Coordinates of C-alpha atoms and ligand atoms in Angstrom, one line a residue:
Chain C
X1 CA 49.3 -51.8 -37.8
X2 CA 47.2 -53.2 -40.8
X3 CA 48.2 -54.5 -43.8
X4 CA 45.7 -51.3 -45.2
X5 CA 48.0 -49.2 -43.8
X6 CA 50.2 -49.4 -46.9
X7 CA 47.1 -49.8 -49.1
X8 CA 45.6 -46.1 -48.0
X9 CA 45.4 -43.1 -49.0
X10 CA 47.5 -41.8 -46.0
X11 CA 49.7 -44.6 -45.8
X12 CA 50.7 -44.5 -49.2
X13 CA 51.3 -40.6 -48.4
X14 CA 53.6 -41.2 -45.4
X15 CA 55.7 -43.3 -47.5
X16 CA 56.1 -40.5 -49.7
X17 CA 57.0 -38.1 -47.4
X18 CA 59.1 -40.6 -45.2
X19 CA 61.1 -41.8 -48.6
X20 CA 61.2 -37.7 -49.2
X21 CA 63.1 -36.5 -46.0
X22 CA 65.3 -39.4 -46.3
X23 CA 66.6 -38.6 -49.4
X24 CA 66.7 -35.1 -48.2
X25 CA 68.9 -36.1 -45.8
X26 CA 71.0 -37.7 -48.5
X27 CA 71.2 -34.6 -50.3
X28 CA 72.9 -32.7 -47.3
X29 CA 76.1 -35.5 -46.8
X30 CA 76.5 -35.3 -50.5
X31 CA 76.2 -31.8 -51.3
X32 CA 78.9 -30.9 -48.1
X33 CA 81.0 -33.7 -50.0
X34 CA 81.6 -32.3 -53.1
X35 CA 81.3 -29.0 -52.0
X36 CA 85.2 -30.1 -50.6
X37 CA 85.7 -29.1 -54.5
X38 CA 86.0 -25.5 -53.3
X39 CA 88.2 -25.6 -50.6
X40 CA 91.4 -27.4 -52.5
X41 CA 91.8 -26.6 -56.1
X42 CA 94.3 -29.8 -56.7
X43 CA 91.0 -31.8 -56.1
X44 CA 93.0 -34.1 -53.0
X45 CA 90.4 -33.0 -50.2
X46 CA 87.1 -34.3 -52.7
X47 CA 88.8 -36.8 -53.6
X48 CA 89.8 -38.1 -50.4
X49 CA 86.4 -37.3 -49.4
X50 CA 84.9 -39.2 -52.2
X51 CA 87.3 -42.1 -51.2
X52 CA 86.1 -42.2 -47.9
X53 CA 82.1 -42.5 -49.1
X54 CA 82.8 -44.9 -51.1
X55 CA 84.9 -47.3 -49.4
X56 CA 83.4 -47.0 -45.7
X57 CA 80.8 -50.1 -45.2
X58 CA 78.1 -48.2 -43.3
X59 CA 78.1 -45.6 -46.2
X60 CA 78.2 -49.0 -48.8
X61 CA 75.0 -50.4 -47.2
X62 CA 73.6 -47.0 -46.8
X63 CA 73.8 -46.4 -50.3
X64 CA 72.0 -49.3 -50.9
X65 CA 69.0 -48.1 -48.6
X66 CA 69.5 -44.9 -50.7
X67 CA 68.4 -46.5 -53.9
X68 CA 66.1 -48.5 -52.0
X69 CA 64.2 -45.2 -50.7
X70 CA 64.8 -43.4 -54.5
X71 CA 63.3 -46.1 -56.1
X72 CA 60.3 -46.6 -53.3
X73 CA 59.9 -43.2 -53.6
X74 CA 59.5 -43.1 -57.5
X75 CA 57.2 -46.6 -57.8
X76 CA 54.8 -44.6 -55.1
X77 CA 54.6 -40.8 -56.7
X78 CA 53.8 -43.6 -59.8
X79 CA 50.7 -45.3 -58.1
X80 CA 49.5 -42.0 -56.1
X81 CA 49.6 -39.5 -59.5
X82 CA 47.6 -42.8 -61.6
X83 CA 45.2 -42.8 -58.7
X84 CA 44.4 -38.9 -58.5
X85 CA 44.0 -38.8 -62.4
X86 CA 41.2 -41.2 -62.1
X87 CA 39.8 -39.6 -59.4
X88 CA 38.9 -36.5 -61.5
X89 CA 38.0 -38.6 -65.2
X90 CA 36.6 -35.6 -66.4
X91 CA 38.7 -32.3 -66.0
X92 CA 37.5 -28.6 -66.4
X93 CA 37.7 -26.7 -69.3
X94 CA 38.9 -23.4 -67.4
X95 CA 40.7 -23.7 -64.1
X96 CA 42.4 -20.5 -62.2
X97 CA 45.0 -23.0 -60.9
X98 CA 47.0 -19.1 -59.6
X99 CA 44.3 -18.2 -57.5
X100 CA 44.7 -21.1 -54.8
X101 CA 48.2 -22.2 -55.3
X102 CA 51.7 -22.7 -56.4
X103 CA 52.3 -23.7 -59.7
X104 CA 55.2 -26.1 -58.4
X105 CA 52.6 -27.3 -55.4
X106 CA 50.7 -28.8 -58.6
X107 CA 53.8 -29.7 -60.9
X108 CA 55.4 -32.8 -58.3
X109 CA 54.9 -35.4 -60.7
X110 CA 56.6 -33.2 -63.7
X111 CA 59.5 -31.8 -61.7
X112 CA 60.6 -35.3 -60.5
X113 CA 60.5 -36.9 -63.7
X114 CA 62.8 -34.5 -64.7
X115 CA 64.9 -35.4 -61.5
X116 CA 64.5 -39.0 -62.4
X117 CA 65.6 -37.9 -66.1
X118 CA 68.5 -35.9 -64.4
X119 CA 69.4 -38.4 -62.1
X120 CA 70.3 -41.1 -64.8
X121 CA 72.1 -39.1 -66.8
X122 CA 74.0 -37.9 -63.1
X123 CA 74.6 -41.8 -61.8
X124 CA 75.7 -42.5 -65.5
X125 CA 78.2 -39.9 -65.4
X126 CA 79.5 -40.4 -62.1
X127 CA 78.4 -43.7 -60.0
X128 CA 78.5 -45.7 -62.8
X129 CA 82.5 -45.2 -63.3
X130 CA 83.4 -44.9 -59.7
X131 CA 81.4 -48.1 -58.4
X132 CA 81.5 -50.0 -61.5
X133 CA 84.4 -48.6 -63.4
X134 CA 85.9 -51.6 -62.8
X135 CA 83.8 -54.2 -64.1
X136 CA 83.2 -54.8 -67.8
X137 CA 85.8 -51.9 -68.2
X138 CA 82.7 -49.1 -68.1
X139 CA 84.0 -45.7 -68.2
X140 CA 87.3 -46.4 -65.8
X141 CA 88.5 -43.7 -63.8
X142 CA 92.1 -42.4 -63.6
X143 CA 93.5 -43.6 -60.5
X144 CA 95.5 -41.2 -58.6
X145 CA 98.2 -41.9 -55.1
X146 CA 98.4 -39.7 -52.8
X147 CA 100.9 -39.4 -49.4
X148 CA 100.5 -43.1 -47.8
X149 CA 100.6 -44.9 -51.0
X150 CA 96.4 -45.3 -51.0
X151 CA 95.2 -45.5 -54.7
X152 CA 92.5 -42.8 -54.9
X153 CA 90.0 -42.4 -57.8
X154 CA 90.8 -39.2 -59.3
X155 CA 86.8 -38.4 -59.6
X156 CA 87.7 -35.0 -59.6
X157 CA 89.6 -35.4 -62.9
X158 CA 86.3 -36.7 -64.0
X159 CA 84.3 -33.8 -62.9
X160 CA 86.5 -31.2 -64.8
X161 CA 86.3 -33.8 -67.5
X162 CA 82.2 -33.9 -67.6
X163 CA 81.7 -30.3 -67.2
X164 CA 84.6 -29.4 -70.3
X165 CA 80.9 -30.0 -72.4
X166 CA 79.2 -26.9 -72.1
X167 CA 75.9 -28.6 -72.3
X168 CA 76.1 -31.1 -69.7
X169 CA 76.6 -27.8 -67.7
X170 CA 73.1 -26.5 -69.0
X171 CA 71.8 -29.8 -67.8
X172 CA 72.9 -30.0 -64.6
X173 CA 71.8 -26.7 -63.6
X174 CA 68.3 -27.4 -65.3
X175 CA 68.7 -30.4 -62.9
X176 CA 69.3 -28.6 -60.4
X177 CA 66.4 -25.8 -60.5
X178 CA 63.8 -29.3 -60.9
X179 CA 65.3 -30.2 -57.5
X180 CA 65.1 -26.4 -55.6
X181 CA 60.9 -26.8 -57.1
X182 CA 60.5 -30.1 -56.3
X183 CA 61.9 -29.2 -52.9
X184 CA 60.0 -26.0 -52.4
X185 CA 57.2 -27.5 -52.6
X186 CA 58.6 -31.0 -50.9
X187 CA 60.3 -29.9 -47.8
X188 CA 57.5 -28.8 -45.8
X189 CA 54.7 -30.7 -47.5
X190 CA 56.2 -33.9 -46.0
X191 CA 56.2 -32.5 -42.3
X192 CA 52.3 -31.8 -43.3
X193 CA 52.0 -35.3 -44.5
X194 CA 53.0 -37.2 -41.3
X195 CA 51.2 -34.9 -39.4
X196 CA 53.9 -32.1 -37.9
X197 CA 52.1 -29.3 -38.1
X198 CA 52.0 -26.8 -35.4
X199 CA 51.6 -23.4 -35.1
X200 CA 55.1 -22.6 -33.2
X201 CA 56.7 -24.9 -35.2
X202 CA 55.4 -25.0 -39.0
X203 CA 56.7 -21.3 -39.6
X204 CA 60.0 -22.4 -38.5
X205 CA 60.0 -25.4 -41.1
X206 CA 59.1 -23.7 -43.7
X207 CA 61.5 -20.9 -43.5
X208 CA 64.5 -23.8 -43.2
X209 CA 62.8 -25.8 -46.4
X210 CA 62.6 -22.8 -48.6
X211 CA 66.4 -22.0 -47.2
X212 CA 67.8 -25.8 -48.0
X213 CA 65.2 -25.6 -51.2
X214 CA 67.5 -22.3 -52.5
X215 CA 70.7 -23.2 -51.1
X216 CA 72.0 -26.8 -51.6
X217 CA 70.5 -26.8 -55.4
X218 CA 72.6 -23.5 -55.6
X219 CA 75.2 -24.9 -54.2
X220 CA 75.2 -27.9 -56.1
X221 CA 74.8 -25.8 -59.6
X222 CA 77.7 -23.9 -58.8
X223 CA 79.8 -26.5 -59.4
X224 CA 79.6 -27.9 -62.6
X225 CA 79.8 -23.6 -63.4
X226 CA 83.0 -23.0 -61.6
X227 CA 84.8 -25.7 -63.2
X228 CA 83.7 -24.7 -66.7
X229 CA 84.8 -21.6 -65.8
X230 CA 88.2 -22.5 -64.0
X231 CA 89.2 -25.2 -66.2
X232 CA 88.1 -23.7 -70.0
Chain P
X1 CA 15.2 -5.2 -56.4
X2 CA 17.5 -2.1 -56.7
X3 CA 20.0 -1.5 -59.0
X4 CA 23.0 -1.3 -56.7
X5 CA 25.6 1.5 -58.4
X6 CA 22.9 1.5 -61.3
X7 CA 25.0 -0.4 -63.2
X8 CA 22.9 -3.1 -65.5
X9 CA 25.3 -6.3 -66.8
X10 CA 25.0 -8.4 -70.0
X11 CA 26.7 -11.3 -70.0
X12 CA 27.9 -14.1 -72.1
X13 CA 27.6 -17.9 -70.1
X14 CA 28.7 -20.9 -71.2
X15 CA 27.2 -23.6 -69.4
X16 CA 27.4 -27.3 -68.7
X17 CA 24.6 -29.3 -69.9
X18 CA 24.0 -32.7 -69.5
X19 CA 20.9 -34.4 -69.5
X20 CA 21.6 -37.1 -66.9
X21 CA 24.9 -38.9 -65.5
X22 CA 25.1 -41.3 -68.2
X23 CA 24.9 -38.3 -71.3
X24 CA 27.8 -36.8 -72.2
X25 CA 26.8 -33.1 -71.9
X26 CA 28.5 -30.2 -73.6
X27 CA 28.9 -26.4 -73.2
X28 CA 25.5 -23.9 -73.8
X29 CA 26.2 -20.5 -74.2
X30 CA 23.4 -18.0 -73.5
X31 CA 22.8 -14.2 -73.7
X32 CA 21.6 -13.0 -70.2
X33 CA 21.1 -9.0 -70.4
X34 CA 19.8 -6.6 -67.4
X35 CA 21.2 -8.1 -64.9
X36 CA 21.9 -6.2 -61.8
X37 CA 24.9 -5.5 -60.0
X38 CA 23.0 -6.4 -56.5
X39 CA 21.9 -9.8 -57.6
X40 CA 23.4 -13.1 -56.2
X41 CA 24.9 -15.3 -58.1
X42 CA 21.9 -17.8 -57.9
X43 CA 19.7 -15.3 -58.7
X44 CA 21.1 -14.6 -62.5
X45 CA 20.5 -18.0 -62.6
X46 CA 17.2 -17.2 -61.8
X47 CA 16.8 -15.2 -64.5
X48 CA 18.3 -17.1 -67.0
X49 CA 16.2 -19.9 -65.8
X50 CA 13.0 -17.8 -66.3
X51 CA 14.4 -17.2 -69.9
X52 CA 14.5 -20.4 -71.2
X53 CA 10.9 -21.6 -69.5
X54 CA 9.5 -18.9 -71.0
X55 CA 11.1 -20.2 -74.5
X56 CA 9.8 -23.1 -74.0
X57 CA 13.4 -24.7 -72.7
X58 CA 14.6 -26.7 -70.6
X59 CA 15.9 -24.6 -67.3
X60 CA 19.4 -25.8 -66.1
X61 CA 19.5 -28.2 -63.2
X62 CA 21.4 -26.4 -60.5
X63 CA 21.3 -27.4 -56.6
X64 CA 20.9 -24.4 -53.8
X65 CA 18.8 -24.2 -50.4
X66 CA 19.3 -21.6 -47.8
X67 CA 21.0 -19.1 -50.0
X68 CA 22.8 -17.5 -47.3
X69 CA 26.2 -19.8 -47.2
X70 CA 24.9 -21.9 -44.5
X71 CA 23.6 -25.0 -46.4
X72 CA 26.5 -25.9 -48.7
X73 CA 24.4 -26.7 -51.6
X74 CA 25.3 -24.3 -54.1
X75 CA 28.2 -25.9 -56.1
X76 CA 29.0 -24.3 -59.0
X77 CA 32.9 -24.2 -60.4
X78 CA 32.8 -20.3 -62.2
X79 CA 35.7 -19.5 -64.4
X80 CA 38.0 -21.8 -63.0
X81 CA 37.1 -21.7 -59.5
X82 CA 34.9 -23.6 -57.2
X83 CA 32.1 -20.9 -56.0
X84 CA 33.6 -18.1 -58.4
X85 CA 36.4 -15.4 -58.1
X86 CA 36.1 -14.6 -54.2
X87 CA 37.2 -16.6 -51.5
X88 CA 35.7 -17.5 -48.6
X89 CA 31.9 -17.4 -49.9
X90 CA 29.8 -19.9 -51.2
X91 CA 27.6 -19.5 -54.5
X92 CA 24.9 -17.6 -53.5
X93 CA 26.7 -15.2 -51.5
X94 CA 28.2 -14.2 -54.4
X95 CA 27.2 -10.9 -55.6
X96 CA 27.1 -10.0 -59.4
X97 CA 29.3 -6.5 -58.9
X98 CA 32.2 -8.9 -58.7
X99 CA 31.6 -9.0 -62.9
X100 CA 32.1 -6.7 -65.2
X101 CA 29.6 -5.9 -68.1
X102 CA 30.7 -8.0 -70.9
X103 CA 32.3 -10.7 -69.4
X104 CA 32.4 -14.6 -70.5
X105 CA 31.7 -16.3 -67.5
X106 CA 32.1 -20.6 -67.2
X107 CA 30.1 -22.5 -65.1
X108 CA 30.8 -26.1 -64.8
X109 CA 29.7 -28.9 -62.0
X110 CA 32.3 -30.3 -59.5
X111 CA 34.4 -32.6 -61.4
X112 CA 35.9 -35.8 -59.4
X113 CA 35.0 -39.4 -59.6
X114 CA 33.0 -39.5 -56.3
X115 CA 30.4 -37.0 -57.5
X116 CA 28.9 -37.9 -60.5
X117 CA 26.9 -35.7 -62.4
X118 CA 23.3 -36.3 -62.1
X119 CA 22.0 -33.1 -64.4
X120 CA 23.8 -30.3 -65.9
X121 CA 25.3 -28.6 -63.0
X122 CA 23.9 -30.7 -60.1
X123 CA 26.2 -33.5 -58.4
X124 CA 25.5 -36.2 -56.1
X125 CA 27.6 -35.3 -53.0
X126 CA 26.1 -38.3 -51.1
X127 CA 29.7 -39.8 -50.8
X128 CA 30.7 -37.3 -48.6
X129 CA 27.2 -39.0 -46.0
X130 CA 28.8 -42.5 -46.4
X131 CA 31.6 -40.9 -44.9
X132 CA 30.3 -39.1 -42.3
X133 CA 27.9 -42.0 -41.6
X134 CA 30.8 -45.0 -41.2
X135 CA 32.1 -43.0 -38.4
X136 CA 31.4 -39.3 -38.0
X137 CA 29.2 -39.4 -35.0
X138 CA 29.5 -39.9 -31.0
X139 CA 28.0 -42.0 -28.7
X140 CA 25.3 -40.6 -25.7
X141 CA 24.0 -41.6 -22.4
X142 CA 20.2 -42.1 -23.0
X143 CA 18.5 -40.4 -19.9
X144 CA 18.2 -37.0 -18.6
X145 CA 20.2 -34.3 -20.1
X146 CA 23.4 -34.0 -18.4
X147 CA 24.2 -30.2 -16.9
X148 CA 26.2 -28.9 -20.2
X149 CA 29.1 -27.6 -17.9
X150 CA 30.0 -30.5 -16.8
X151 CA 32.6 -31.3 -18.9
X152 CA 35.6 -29.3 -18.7
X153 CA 36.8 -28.8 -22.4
X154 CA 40.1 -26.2 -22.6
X155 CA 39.2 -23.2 -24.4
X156 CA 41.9 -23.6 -26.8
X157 CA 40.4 -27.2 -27.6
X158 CA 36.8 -25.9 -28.1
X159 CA 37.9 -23.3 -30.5
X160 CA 39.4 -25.7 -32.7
X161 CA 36.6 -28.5 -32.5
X162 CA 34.3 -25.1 -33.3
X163 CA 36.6 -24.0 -36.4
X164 CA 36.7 -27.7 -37.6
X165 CA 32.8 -27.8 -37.2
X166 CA 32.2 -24.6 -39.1
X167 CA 32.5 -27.2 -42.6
X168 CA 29.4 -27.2 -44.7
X169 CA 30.1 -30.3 -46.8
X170 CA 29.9 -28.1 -49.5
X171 CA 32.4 -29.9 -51.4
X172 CA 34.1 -26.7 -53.1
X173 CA 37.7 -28.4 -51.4
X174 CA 37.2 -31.9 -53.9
X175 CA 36.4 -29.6 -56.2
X176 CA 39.5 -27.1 -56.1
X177 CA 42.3 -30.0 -55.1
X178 CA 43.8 -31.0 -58.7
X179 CA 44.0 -35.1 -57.1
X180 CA 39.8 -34.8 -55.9
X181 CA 41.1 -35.2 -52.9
X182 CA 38.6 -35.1 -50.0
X183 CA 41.1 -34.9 -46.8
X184 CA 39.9 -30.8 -46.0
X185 CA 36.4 -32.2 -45.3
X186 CA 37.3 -35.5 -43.6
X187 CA 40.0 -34.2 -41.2
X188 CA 37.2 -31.2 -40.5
X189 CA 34.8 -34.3 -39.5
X190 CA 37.6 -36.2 -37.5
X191 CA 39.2 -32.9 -36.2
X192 CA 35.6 -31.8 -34.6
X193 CA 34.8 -35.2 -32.1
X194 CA 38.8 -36.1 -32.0
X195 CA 39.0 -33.1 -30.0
X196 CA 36.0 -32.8 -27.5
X197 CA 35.9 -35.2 -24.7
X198 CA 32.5 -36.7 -26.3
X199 CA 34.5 -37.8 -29.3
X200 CA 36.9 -40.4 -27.3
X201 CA 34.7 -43.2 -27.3
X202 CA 35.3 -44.1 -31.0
X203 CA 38.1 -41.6 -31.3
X204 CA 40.4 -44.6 -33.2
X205 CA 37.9 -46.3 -34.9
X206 CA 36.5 -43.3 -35.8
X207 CA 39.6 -42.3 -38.2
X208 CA 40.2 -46.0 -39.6
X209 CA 36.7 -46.0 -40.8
X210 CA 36.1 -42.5 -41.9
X211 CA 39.6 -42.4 -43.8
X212 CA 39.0 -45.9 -45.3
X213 CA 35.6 -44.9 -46.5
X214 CA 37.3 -41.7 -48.1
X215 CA 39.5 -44.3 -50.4
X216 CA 36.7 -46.5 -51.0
X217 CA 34.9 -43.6 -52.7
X218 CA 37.7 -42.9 -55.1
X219 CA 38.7 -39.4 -54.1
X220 CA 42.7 -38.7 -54.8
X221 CA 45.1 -38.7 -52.9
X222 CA 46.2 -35.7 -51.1
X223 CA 49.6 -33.4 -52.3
X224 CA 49.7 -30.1 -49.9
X225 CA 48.6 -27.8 -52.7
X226 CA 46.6 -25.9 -50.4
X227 CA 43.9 -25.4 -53.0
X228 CA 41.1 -26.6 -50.8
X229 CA 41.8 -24.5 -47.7
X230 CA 42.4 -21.7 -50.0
X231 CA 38.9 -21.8 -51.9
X232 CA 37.0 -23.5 -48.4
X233 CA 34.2 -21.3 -47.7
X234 CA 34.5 -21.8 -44.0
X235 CA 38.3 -21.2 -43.6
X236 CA 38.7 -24.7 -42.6
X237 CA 43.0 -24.9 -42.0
X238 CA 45.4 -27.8 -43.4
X239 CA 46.0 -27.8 -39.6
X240 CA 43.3 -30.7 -40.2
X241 CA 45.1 -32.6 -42.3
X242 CA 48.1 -32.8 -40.6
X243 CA 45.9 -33.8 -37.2
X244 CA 43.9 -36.7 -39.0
X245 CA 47.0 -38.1 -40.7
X246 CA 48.5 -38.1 -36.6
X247 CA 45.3 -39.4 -35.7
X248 CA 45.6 -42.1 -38.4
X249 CA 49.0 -43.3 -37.7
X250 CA 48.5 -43.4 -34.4
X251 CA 45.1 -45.6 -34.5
X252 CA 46.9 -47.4 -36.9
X253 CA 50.1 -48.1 -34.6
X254 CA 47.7 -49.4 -31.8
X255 CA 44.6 -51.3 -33.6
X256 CA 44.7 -54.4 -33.1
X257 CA 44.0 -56.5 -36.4
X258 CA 40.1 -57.7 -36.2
Ligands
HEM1 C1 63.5 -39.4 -59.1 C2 62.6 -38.7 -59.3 C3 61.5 -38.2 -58.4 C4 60.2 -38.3 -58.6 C5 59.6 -38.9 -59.8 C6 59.5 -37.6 -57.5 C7 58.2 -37.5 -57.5 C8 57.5 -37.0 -56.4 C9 56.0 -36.8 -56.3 C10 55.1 -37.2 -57.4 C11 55.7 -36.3 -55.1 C12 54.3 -36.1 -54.6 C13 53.9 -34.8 -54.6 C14 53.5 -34.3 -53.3 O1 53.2 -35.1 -52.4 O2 53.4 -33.1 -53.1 C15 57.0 -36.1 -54.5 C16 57.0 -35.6 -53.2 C17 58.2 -35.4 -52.6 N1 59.5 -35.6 -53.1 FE1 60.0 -36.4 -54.8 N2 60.4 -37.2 -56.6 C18 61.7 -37.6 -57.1 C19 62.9 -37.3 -56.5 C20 62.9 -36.7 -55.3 C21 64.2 -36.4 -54.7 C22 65.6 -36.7 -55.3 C23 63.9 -35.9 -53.5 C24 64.7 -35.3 -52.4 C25 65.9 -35.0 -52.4 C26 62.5 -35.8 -53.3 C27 61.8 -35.3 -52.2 C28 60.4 -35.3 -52.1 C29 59.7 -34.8 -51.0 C30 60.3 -34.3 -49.7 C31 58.3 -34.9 -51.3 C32 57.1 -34.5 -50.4 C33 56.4 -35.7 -49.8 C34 55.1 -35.3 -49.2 O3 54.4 -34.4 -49.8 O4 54.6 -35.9 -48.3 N3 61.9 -36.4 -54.4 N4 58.0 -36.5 -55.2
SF4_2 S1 36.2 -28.3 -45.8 FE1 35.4 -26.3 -46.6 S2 35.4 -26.6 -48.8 FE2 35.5 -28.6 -47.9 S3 33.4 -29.3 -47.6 FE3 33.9 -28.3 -45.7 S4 33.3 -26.2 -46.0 FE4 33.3 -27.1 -48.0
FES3 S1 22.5 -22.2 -51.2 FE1 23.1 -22.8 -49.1 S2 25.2 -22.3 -49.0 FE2 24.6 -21.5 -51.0

C-alpha cells in the first residue's frame, strides 16, 4: 500500500467508515451495559456490570483505542467536509436537495457535531467521575460494597443523580435522536464505502442499520426517561 | 411545430450570466411568452436566444449537441436540479409540458471546482477527459480483427460492463452530489473495463490512476447521499462505487511502491 493511500479520496473515506463501524460496535457492548439498569432496580447488576468494564485490562486498553477511533474519526469528517466545501466555491441559489435524497444523507457533518457536543457533556458527566473521580477530587463517586467486600462505584447513584435535572434529560434524548440520524444514514453508508455492496446482501444491511439506527438510540433514551420518571 | 394540448406558456427565467470565467456573473431574468408545451427544453432556449439577437443582445452561452440524450452536453441545473424536474433525462429531452404557465424557472451552470465556468451557462467538463485519458482505456493486439466470440464473457458480467458504459459524461452526478464529488462517473469508467476480460491488462493501474486523477482535479469527497445516481440520466447504480472503492483497496493492497 502507498503512502497516498491515506492521502485519497477513498482512503480518507475508508477511514471513515472503518473508525464508523468500530464505534458502532462500541455502541452495542455499552448500550447492553447499561441497559442492566432495567433488570435490577437496586442498581447492583449495572453496577457490577460497570465495575467489570472498568476494571478488566482488555476493556482499559480497548477504551483507549475507543478514543483513539472517536477522535480519528472526528479529525477526518473535519478534513473530508473542508475539502468538499471547496470543491463546490460557488453554491446554487436554488437546490431541490428532497428530490434526490435524505435530508440526514446531507446533514453528517451537522448531526455529529452535535454528537461531539453531546458526547462531552456525556464523558463529563459520567467518565470523567468514574475514571478520574479520584484524581484532583473531580466529581467523586459514592462508593458502594457489595457481598465479597469489593468496593463498587455506585455509578448508578450517579445516574438517578444526573437525570433528577429535567433538562439534562431533554439533552440526552436530543443526543440521542443526533445519533439514530447520524446512524441512519451511517450504518449502511460505511458497508458502501469499503466496497460491500451486493445485491443479496445490501438489502439485508440496510434493514439491520435502520433496525440498530431505531433501536439502541431508543434504547439508550429510555433511560435517562425511566429514571426521571421512577426516581422524581 | 404543433402546439401539443394547445396549451401556449409564458414564463419568467432567471438566468446565469457571466461574461467569462474570470467575471463574476449574476442572475438575468427574462420574459419568454408563446412558448409551446411540445418544445424541448433547448428549444425555449432557442427562442429566448432568438429574442435577445433580435434586440440587439447578447444570446446566452449554453452547450448542447445531439439533442437526443446521447451526447451529454446539455448541462443545465433548472430549479434546483441538474437537467430539471424529471429524472432520468438529460436537458434536451426535457419537454416544456413538465411547466406550468407562469412559472419562475432557475437555470444555473454546474457548480464545482473542477468545472469552471467559461460563459454564462457553459462549463468546461474537460476534467472529467484527464480522467478518462490517465487510465480509462485498454490495450489491443494490432493485426487482424480477432473473431468477436472468442472471448467468453458471463452474461451477467457483460450486462454490468454494458450498464456501467451507458454513462454520457454528462456531468449532472458532480453536479447533484452536495461534496462535487465525481465517484458515479469514475467507478462507471473503472466498472466498464474492470469487468470485461479486455480490461485486465491495466485493470490495477487503471484505478490508482483514474482515482488519483479524480483528487488531483479537486472534486469532493464522496458521502452516500445517492444524489448522483438519483439525478444520472443513464441510471448508472452506486453498485459502482462500492466496486471501484474494492477495486481500489485492493490495487492498493498489492502495488508495489514505484
Ligand atoms: C463525535 C462526533 C462525530 C462526528 C463529528 C461525526 C461526523 C461524521 C461525518 C462528517 C461523517 C461523514 C459523512 C458520510 O460519510 O456520510 C460520518 C460518518 C459516519 N459516522 Fe460519524 N461522527 C461522529 C460520531 C460518530 C459516532 C459516535 C458514530 C457511531 C456510533 C459514528 C458513525 C459513523 C458512521 C458509521 C459513518 C459512515 C461512514 C461512511 O459513510 O463511510 N459517528 N461521521
Ligand atoms: S454517471 Fe450518469 S450523471 Fe454522471 S456523468 Fe455519467 S451519465 Fe452523467
Ligand atoms: S444535447 Fe446531447 S444529451 Fe442533450
Amino acid at each position: 500500500m502507498s503512502k497516498g493511500f491515506l492521502k485519497s479520496s477513498i482512503g480518507k473515506k475508508m477511514v471513515m467508515g472503518l473508525t464508523g463501524l468500530f464505534l458502532i460496535s462500541f455502541l452495542a457492548v455499552h448500550c447492553f451495559v447499561n441497559a442492566l439498569i432495567f433488570f435490577d432496580q437496586t442498581g447492583e447488576l449495572f453496577n457490577q456490570g460497570a465495575h467489570f468494564m472498568g476494571t478488566n485490562w482488555i476493556i482499559r486498553a480497548m477504551e483507549v483505542v475507543l478514543f483513539a477511533g472517536l477522535l480519528t474519526h472526528i479529525f477526518q469528517s473535519l478534513i473530508l467536509t473542508l475539502e468538499n466545501k471547496k470543491a463546490r466555491p460557488v453554491g446554487y441559489a436554488k437546490i431541490d436537495g428532497a428530490a434526490n435524497s435524505r435530508w440526514y444523507s446531507r446533514s453528517m457533518g451537522l448531526l455529529g457535531t452535535l454528537l461531539l457536543l453531546f458526547l462531552i457533556m456525556h464523558i463529563y458527566h459520567f467518565w470523567t467521575p468514574s475514571r478520574l473521580g479520584g484524581i484532583a477530587n473531580i466529581k467523586p463517586l459514592e462508593e458502594i460494597t457489595y457481598s465479597g467486600n469489593v468496593v463498587y462505584h455506585n455509578l448508578y447513584a450517579e445516574m438517578i443523580n444526573v437525570f433528577h435535572n429535567p433538562v439534562a434529560v431533554v439533552l440526552y434524548v436530543l443526543g440521542c435522536i443526533s445519533l439514530a440520524y447520524h446512524l441512519l444514514h451511517g450504518f449502511q453508508s460505511a458497508f458502501q464505502t469499503i466496497g460491500l455492496n451486493h445485491k443479496k446482501y445490501t438489502p439485508a444491511i440496510k434493514t439491520l442499520g435502520a433496525v440498530f439506527a431505531i433501536l439502541v438510540p431508543l434504547i439508550f433514551a429510555s433511560m435517562p426517561v425511566y429514571l426521571y420518571i421512577a426516581y422524581k | 411545430m404543433g402546439s401539443g394540448n394547445g396549451q401556449m406558456l409564458n414564463l419568467t427565467l432567471k438566468v446565469w450570466r457571466q461574461k467569462n470565467g474570470k467575471a463574476k456573473g449574476s442572475f438575468e431574468t427574462h420574459q419568454v411568452s408563446g412558448i409551446s408545451t411540445d418544445m424541448s427544453f433547448l428549444e425555449m432556449f432557442d427562442v429566448l436566444n432568438e429574442k435577445l439577437i433580435h434586440e440587439g443582445k447578447e444570446p446566452i452561452a449554453f452547450d448542447h449537441d445531439c439533442r437526443e440524450g446521447i451526447c451529454g452536453m446539455c448541462s443545465m441545473y433548472i430549479n434546483g436540479r441538474p437537467h430539471g424536474p424529471k429524472g432520468g433525462i438529460t436537458t434536451c429531452q426535457l419537454h416544456m409540458r413538465s411547466f406550468k404557465n407562469g412559472d419562475t424557472i432557475i437555470v444555473e451552470p454546474w457548480r464545482s471546482a473542477a468545472f469552471p465556468v467559461i460563459k454564462d451557462l457553459v462549463v468546461d467538463r474537460s476534467a472529467f477527459d484527464r480522467i478518462i485519458a490517465s487510465g480509462g482505456y485498454v490495450s489491443v493486439n494490432t493485426g487482424n480483427a480477432k473473431d468477436a466470440n472468442n472471448i467468453l464473457i458471463p452474461k451477467t458480467a457483460a450486462d454490468a460492463a454494458f450498464d456501467a458504459a451507458a454513462c454520457i459524461g454528462c456531468g449532472a452526478c458532480v453536479a447533484a452530489c452536495k461534496n462535487a464529488s465525481a465517484m458515479l462517473f469514475v467507478s462507471a469508467k473503472v466498472s466498464q473495463l474492470a469487468l470485461l476480460p479486455q480490461g485486465q491488462v491495466e485493470r490495477k493501474e487503471r484505478v490508482l490512476k483514474m482515482v488519483s486523477q479524480m483528487d488531483e482535479e479537486g472534486f469532493g469527497n464522496c458521502t452516500n447521499t445517492g444524489a448522483c445516481e438519483a439525478e444520472c440520466p443513464k441510471g448508472i447504480s452506486l453498485e459502482n462505487i462500492a466496486r471501484m472503492n474494492r477495486e481500489f483497496l485492493g490495487a492498493e493492497l498489492t502495488t508495489a511502491k514505484k
